[in-house]
Tab-separated table of C-alpha atoms in Angstrom:
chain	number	residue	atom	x	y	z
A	19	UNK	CA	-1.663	47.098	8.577
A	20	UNK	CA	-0.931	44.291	10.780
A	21	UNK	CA	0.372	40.517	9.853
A	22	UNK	CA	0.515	37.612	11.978
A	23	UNK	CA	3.924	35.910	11.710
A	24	UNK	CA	4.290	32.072	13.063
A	25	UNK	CA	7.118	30.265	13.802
A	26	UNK	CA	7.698	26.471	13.597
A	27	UNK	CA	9.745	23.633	14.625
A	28	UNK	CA	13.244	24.786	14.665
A	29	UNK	CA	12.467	28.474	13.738
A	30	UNK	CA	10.355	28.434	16.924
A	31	UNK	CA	13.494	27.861	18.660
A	32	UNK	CA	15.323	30.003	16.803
A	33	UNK	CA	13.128	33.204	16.708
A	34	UNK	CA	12.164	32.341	20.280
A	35	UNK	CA	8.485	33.117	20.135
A	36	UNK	CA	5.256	31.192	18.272
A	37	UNK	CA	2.958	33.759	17.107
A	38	UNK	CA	3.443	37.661	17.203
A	39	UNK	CA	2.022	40.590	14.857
A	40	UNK	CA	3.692	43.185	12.942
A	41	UNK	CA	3.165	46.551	11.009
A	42	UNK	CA	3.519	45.689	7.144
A	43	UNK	CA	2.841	46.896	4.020
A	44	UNK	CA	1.263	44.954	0.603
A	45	UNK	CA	4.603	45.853	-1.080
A	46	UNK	CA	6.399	44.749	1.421
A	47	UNK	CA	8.415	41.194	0.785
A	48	UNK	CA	8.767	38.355	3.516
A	49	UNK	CA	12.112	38.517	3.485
A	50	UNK	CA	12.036	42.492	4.316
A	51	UNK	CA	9.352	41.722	7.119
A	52	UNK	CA	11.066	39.029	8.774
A	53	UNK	CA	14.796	41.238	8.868
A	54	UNK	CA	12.682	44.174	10.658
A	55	UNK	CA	11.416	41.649	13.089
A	56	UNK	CA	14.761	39.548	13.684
A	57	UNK	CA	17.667	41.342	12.073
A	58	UNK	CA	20.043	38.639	12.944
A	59	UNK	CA	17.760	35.489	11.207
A	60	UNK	CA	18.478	34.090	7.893
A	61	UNK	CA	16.135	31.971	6.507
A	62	UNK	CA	18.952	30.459	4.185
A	63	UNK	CA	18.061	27.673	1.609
A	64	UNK	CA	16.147	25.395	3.122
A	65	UNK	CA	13.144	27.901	5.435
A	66	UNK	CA	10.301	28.536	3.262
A	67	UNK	CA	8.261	30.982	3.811
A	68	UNK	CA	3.708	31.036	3.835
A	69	UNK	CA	1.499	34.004	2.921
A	70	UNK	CA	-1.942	33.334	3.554
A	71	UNK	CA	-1.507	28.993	3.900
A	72	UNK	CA	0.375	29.020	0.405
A	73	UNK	CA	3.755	28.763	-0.190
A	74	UNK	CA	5.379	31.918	-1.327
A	75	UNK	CA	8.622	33.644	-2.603
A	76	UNK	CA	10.721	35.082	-0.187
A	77	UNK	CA	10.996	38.297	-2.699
A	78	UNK	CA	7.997	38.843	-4.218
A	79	UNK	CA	5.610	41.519	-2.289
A	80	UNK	CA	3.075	40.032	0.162
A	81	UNK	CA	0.228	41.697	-0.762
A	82	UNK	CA	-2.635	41.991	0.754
A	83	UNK	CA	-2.287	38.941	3.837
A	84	UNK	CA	-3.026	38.330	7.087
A	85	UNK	CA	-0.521	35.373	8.087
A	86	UNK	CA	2.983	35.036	7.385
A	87	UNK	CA	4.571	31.446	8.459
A	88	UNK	CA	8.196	30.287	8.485
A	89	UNK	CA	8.511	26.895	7.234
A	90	UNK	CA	11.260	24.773	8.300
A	91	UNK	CA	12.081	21.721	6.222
A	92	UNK	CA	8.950	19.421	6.652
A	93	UNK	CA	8.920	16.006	8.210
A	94	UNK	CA	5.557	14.385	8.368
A	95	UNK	CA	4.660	11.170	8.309
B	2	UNK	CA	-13.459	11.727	-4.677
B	3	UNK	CA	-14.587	11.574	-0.670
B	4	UNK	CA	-12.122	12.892	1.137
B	5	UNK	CA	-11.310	12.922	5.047
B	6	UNK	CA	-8.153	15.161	6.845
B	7	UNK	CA	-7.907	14.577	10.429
B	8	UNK	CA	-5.642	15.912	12.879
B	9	UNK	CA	-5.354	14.029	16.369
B	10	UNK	CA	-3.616	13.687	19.640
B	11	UNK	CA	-5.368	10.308	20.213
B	12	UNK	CA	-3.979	6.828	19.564
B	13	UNK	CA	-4.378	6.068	15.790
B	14	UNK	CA	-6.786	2.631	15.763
B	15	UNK	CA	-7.788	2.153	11.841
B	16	UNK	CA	-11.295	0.426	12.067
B	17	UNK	CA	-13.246	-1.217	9.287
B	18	UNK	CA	-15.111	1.435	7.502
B	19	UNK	CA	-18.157	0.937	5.449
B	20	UNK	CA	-17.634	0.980	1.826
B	21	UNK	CA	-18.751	3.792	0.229
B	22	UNK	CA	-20.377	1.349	-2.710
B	23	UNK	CA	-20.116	-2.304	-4.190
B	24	UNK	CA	-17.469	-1.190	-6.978
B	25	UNK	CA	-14.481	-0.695	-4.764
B	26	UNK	CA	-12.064	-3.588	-5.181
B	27	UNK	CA	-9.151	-2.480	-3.107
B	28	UNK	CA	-8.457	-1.293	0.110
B	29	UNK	CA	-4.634	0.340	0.900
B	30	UNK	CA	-4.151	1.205	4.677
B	31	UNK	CA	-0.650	2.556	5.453
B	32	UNK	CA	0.418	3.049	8.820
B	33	UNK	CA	3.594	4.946	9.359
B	34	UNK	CA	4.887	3.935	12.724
B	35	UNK	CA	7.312	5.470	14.886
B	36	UNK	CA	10.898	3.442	15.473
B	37	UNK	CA	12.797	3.679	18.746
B	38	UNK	CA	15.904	4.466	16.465
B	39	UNK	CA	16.477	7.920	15.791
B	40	UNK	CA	19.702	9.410	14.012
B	41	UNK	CA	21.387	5.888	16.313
B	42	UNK	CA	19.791	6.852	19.501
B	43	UNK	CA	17.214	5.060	21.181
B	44	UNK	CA	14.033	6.922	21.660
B	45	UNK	CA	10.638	6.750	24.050
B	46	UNK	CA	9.067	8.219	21.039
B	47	UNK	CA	8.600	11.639	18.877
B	48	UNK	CA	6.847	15.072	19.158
B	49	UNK	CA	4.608	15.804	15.755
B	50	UNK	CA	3.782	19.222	15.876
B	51	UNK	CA	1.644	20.928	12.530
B	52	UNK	CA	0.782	23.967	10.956
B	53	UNK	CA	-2.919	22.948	11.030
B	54	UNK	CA	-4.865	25.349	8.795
B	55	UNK	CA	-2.347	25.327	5.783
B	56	UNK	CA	-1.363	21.260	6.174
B	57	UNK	CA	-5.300	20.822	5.662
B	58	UNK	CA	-5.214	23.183	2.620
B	59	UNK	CA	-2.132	21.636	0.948
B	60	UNK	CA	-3.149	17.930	1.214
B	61	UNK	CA	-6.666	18.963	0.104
B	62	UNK	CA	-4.833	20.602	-2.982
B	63	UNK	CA	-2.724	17.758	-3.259
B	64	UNK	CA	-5.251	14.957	-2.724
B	65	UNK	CA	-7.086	17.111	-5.873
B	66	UNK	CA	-4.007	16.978	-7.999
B	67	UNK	CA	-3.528	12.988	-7.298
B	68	UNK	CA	-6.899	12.135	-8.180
B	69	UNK	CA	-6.771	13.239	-12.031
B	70	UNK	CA	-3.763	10.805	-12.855
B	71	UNK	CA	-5.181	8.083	-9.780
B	72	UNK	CA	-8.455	8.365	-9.041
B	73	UNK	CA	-9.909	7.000	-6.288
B	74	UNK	CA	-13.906	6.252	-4.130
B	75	UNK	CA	-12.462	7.459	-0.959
B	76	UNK	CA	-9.014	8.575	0.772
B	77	UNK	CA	-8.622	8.596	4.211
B	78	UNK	CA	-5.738	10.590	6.014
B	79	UNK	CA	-5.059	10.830	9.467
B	80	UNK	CA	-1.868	12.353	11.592
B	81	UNK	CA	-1.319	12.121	15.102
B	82	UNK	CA	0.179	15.295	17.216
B	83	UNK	CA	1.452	15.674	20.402
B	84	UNK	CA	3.785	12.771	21.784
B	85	UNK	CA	3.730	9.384	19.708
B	86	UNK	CA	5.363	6.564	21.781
B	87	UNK	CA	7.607	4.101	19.963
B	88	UNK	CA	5.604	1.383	18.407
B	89	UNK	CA	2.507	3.330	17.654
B	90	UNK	CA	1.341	4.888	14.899
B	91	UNK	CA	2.160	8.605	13.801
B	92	UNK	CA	0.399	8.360	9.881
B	93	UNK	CA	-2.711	6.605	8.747
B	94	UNK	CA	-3.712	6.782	5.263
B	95	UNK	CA	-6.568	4.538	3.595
B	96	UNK	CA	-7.415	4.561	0.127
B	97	UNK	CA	-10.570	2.940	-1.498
B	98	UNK	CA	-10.608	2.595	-5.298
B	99	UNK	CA	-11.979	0.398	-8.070
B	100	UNK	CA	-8.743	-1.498	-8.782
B	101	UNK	CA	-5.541	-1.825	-6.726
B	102	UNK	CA	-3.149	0.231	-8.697
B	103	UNK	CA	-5.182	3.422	-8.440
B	104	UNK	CA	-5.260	2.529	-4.385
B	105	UNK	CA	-1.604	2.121	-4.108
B	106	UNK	CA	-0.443	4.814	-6.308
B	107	UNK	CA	-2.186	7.080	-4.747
B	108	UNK	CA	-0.807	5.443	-1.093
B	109	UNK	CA	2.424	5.855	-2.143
B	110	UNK	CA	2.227	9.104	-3.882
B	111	UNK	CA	0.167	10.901	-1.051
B	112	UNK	CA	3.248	9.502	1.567
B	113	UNK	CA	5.507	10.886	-0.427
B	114	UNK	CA	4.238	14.600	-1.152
B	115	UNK	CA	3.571	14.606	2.398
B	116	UNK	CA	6.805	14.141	3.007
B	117	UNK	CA	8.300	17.137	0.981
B	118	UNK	CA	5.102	19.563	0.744
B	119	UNK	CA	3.105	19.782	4.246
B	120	UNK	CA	3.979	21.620	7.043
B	121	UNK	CA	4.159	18.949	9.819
B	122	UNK	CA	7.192	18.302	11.817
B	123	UNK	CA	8.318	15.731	14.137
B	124	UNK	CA	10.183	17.406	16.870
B	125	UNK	CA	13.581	16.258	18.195
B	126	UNK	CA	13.395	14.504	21.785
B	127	UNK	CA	13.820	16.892	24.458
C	18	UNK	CA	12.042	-12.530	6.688
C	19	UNK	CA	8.880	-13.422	8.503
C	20	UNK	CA	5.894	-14.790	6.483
C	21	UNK	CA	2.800	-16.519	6.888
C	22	UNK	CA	0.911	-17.892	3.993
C	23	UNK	CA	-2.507	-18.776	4.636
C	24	UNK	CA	-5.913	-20.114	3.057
C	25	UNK	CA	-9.329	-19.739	4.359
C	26	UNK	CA	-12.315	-20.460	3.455
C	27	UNK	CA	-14.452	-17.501	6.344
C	28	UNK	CA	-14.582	-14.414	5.940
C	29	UNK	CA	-10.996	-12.325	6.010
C	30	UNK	CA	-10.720	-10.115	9.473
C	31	UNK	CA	-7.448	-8.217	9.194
C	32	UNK	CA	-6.994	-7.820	13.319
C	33	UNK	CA	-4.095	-5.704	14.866
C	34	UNK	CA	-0.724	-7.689	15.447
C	35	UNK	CA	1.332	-7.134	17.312
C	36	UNK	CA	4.812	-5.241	16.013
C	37	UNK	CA	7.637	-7.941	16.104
C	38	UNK	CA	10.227	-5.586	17.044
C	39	UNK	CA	10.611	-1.607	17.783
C	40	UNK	CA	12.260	-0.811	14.127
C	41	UNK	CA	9.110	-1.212	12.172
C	42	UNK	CA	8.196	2.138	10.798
C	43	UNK	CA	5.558	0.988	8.216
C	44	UNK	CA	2.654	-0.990	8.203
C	45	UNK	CA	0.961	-1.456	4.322
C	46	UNK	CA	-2.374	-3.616	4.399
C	47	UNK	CA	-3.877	-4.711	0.882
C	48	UNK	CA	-7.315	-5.544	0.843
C	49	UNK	CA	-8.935	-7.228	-2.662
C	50	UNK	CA	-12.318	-6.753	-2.281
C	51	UNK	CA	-14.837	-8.551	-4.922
C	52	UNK	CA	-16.756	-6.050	-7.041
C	53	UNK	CA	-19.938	-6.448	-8.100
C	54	UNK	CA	-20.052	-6.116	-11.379
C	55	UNK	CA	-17.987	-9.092	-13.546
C	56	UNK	CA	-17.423	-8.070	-16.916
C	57	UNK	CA	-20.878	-5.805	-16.712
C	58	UNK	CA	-23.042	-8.067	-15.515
C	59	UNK	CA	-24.250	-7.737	-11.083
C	60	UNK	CA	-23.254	-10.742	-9.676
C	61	UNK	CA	-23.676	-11.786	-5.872
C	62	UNK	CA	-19.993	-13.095	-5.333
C	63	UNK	CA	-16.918	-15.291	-7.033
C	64	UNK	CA	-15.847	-18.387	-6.118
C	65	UNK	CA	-11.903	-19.206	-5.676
C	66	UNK	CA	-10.228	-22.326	-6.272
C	67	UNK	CA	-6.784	-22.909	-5.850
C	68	UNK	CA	-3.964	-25.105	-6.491
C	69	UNK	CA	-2.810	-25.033	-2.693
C	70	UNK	CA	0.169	-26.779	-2.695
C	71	UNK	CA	1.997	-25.042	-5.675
C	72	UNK	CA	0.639	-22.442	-5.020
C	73	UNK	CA	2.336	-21.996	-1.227
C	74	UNK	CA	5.665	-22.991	-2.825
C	75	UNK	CA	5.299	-20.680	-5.384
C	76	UNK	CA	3.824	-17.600	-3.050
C	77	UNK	CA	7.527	-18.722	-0.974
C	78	UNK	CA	10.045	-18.682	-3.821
C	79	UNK	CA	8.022	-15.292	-5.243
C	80	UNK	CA	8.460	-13.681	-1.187
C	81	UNK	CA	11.991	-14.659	-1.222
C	82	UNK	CA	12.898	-13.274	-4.594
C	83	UNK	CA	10.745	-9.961	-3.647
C	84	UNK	CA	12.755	-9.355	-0.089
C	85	UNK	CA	16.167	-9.279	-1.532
C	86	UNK	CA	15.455	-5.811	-3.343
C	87	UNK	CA	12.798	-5.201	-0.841
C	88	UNK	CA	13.182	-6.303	2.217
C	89	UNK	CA	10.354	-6.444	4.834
C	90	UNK	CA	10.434	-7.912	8.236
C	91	UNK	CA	6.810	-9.635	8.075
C	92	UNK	CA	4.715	-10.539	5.449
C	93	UNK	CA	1.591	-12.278	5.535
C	94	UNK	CA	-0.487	-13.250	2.753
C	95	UNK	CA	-4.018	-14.475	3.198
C	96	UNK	CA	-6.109	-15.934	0.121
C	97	UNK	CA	-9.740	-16.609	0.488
C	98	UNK	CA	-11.283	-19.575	-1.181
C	99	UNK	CA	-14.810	-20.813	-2.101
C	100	UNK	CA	-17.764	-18.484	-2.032
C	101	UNK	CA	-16.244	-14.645	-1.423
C	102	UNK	CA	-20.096	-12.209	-1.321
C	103	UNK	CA	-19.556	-8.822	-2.972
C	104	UNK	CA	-17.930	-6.460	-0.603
C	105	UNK	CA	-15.551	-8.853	0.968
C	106	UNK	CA	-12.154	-9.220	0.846
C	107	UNK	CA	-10.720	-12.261	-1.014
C	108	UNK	CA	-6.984	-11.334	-0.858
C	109	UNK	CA	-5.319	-9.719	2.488
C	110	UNK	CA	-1.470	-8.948	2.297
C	111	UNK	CA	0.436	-7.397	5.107
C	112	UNK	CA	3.971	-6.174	4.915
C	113	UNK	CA	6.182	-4.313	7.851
C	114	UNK	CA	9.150	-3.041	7.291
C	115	UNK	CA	11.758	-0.385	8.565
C	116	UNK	CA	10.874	2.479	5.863
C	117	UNK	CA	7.599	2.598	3.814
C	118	UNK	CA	8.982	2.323	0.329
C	119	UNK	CA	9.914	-1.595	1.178
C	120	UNK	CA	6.669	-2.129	2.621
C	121	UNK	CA	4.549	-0.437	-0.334
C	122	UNK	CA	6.854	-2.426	-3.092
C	123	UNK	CA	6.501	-5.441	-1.748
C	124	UNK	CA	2.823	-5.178	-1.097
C	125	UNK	CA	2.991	-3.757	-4.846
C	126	UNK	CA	4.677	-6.464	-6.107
C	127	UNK	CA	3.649	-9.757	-4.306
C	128	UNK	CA	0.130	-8.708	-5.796
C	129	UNK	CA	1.037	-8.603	-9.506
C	130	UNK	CA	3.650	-11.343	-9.142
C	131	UNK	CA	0.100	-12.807	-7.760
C	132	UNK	CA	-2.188	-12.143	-10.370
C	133	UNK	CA	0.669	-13.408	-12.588
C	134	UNK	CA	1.395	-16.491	-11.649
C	135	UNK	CA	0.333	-18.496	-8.646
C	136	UNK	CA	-2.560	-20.709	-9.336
C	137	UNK	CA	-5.492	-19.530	-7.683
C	138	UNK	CA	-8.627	-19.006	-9.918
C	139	UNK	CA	-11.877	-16.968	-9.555
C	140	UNK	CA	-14.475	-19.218	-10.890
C	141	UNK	CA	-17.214	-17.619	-13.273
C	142	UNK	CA	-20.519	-17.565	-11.326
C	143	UNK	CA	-22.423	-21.203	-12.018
D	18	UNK	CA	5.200	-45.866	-12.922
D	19	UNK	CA	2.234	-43.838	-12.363
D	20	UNK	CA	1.404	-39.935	-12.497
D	21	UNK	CA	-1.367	-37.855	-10.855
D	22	UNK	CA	-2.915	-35.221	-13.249
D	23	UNK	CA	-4.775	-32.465	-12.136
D	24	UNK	CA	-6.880	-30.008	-13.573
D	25	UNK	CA	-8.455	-26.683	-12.072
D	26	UNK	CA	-10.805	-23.910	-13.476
D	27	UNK	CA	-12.089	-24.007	-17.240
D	28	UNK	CA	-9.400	-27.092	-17.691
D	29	UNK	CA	-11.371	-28.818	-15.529
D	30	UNK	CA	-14.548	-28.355	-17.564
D	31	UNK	CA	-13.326	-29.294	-20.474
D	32	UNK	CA	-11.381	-32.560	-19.445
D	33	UNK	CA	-14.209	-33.442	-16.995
D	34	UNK	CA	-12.540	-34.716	-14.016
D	35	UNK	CA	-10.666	-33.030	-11.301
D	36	UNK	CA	-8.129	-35.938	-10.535
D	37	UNK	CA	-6.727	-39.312	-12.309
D	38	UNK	CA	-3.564	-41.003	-12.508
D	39	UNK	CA	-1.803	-42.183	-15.779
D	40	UNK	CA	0.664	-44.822	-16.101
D	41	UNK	CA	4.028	-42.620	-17.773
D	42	UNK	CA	7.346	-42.932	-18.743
D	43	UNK	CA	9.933	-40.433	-17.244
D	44	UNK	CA	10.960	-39.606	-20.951
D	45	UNK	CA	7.483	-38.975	-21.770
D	46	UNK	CA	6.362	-34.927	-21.786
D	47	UNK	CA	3.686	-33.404	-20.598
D	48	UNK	CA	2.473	-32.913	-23.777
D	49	UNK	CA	2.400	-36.969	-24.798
D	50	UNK	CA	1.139	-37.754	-21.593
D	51	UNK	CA	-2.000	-36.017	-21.810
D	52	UNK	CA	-2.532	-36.521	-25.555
D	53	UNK	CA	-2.765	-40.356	-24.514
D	54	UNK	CA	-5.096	-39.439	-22.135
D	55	UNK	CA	-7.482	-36.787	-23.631
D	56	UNK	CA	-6.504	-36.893	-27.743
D	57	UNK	CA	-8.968	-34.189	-28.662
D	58	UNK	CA	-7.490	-31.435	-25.456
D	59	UNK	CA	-5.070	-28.871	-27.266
D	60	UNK	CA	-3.581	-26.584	-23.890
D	61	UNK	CA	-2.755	-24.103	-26.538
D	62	UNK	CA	-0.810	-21.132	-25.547
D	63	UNK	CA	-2.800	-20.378	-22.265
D	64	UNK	CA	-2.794	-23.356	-20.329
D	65	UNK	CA	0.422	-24.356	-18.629
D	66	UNK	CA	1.861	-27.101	-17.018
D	67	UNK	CA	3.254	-28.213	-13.603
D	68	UNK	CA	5.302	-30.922	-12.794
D	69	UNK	CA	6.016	-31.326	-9.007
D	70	UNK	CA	4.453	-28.169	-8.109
D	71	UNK	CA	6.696	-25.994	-10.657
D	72	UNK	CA	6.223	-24.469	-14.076
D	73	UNK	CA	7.676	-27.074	-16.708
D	74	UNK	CA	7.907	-26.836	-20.420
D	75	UNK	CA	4.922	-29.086	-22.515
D	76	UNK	CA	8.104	-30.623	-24.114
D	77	UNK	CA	10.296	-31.582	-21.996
D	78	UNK	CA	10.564	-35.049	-20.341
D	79	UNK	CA	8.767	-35.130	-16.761
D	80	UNK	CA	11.479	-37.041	-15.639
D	81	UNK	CA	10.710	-38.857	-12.018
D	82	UNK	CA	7.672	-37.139	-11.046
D	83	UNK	CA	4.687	-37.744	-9.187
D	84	UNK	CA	1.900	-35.025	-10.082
D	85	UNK	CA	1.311	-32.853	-13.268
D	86	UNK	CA	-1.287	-30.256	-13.449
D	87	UNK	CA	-2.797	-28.152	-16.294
D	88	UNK	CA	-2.774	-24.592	-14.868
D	89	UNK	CA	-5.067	-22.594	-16.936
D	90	UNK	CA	-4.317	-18.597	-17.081
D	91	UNK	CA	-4.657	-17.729	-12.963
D	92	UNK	CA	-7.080	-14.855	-11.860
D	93	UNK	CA	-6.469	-14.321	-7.985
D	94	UNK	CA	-6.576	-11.272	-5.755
């Protein structure tokens, strides 16, 4: 099964690419998915991670998804 | 509760809108405009960029969740992408309601989970 | 602190001003629009009266006591009197300020300082 | 030495003018003065008074002043 990961902001930078797809599986946690894809990244405290356009734990399983997002801390406004 | 979540890379210009109905007593418009001082350095202006799909989602959820405790006729919100010069306006947020403290709660409050809960950035200057 | 206190008796136009410096970062506009119904009953407008001369000093004294905790770099505060129709604005207040939590309190607080104790009436309809 | 009175709103239904002047004393209060001039007007607890443009107690002396008004309970915005 394939998930779409997205990068933003400073993880853009850091990851080096915007968009890209991976194999995953539902029991498969964000933080597992994201060390296959960039062994060397850690999200550390303050990247939260998306599943789906909610925010989710960085342990639990995905699940069934189709877009994984790392969320930098937010500045809007 | 009418709501409206707009994304643009235009200029922000808040125009008089029609009210929605003769029982709205207050009007809140906050601008949030961008300074030429950033971190001590002088700036042309910022980068906003936004995770689009799920910043829609999340103020729609939030905008629900303000409305119980502040409810309001109508609640405008509007954030610019893309380069924002100094001087002009990156946030717009209008909020129509029967009395002014429901308007301005729900102002402030909206400003404020925006702040800490939706994925938009502003980028550092190249 | 920059203010401008004003009374008018036409109709309230809040237009774009122009930013006084490049440090502004918030722009909070207060409309108080009159409703139509007064204590249940449709009525076509209010009239205002006020006392205009205590009431500037007072709206001055209130603005300075308001900036020291808050401070904003303009403020203007525009009262309508006479006749104000249904859907119009009576009161206008504008604050800028560096950061939005100085404009919103002010604009907060000048209005229930306002309603508290400058003397400016709404007249029951004749 | 004479004083300007001034009423607004429902005080100035009830005392039926808008404007006058009083002849007063600058140990005189607010309260004597307009008890000379309008015996049967009680301000109660809602109406205040303004001496020169500020607040001022109903029972203190006026002092030098110039213009008192009866400020009945204000309703702007």
């Amino acid at each position: 099964m394939q998930l779409k990961i997205l990068t933003f902001a400073q993880t853009r930078t850091q990851l080096g690419f915007s968009e890209c797809s991976v194999e995953y599986a539902p029991t498969d946690t964000p933080r597992a998915i994201l060390r296959r894809l960039a062994p060397d990244f850690d999200p550390g405290r303050t990247v939260r991670v998306a599943v789906d356009l909610e925010y989710a734990d960085w342990d639990q399983p995905v699940g069934v998804a189709t877009e994984l997002a790392l969320i930098p801390p937010v500045s809007g406004g | 509760m009418e709501t409206h979540i707009e994304f643009t890379r235009s200029r922000i210009v808040p125009s008089e809108t029609p009210l929605p109905h003769r029982e709205v007593g207050a009007q809140v418009d906050f601008l949030g405009i961008v300074r030429e001082l950033e971190n001590g350095a002088a700036i042309p202006g910022l980068h906003y960029d936004a995770y689009e799909t799920m910043a829609r989602l999340q103020l729609g959820k939030i905008l629900t969740e303000l409305a119980t405790a502040h409810p309001c006729v109508a609640v405008w919100f509007v954030h610019r992408l893309g380069f924002v010069p100094v001087g002009e306006a990156s946030l717009f947020v209008r909020a129509l309601a029967r009395h002014r403290r429901e308007a301005l709660e729900m102002t402030t409050l909206l400003v404020e989970r925006l702040k800490a809960e939706v994925p938009i950035w502003k980028l550092p200057p190249a």
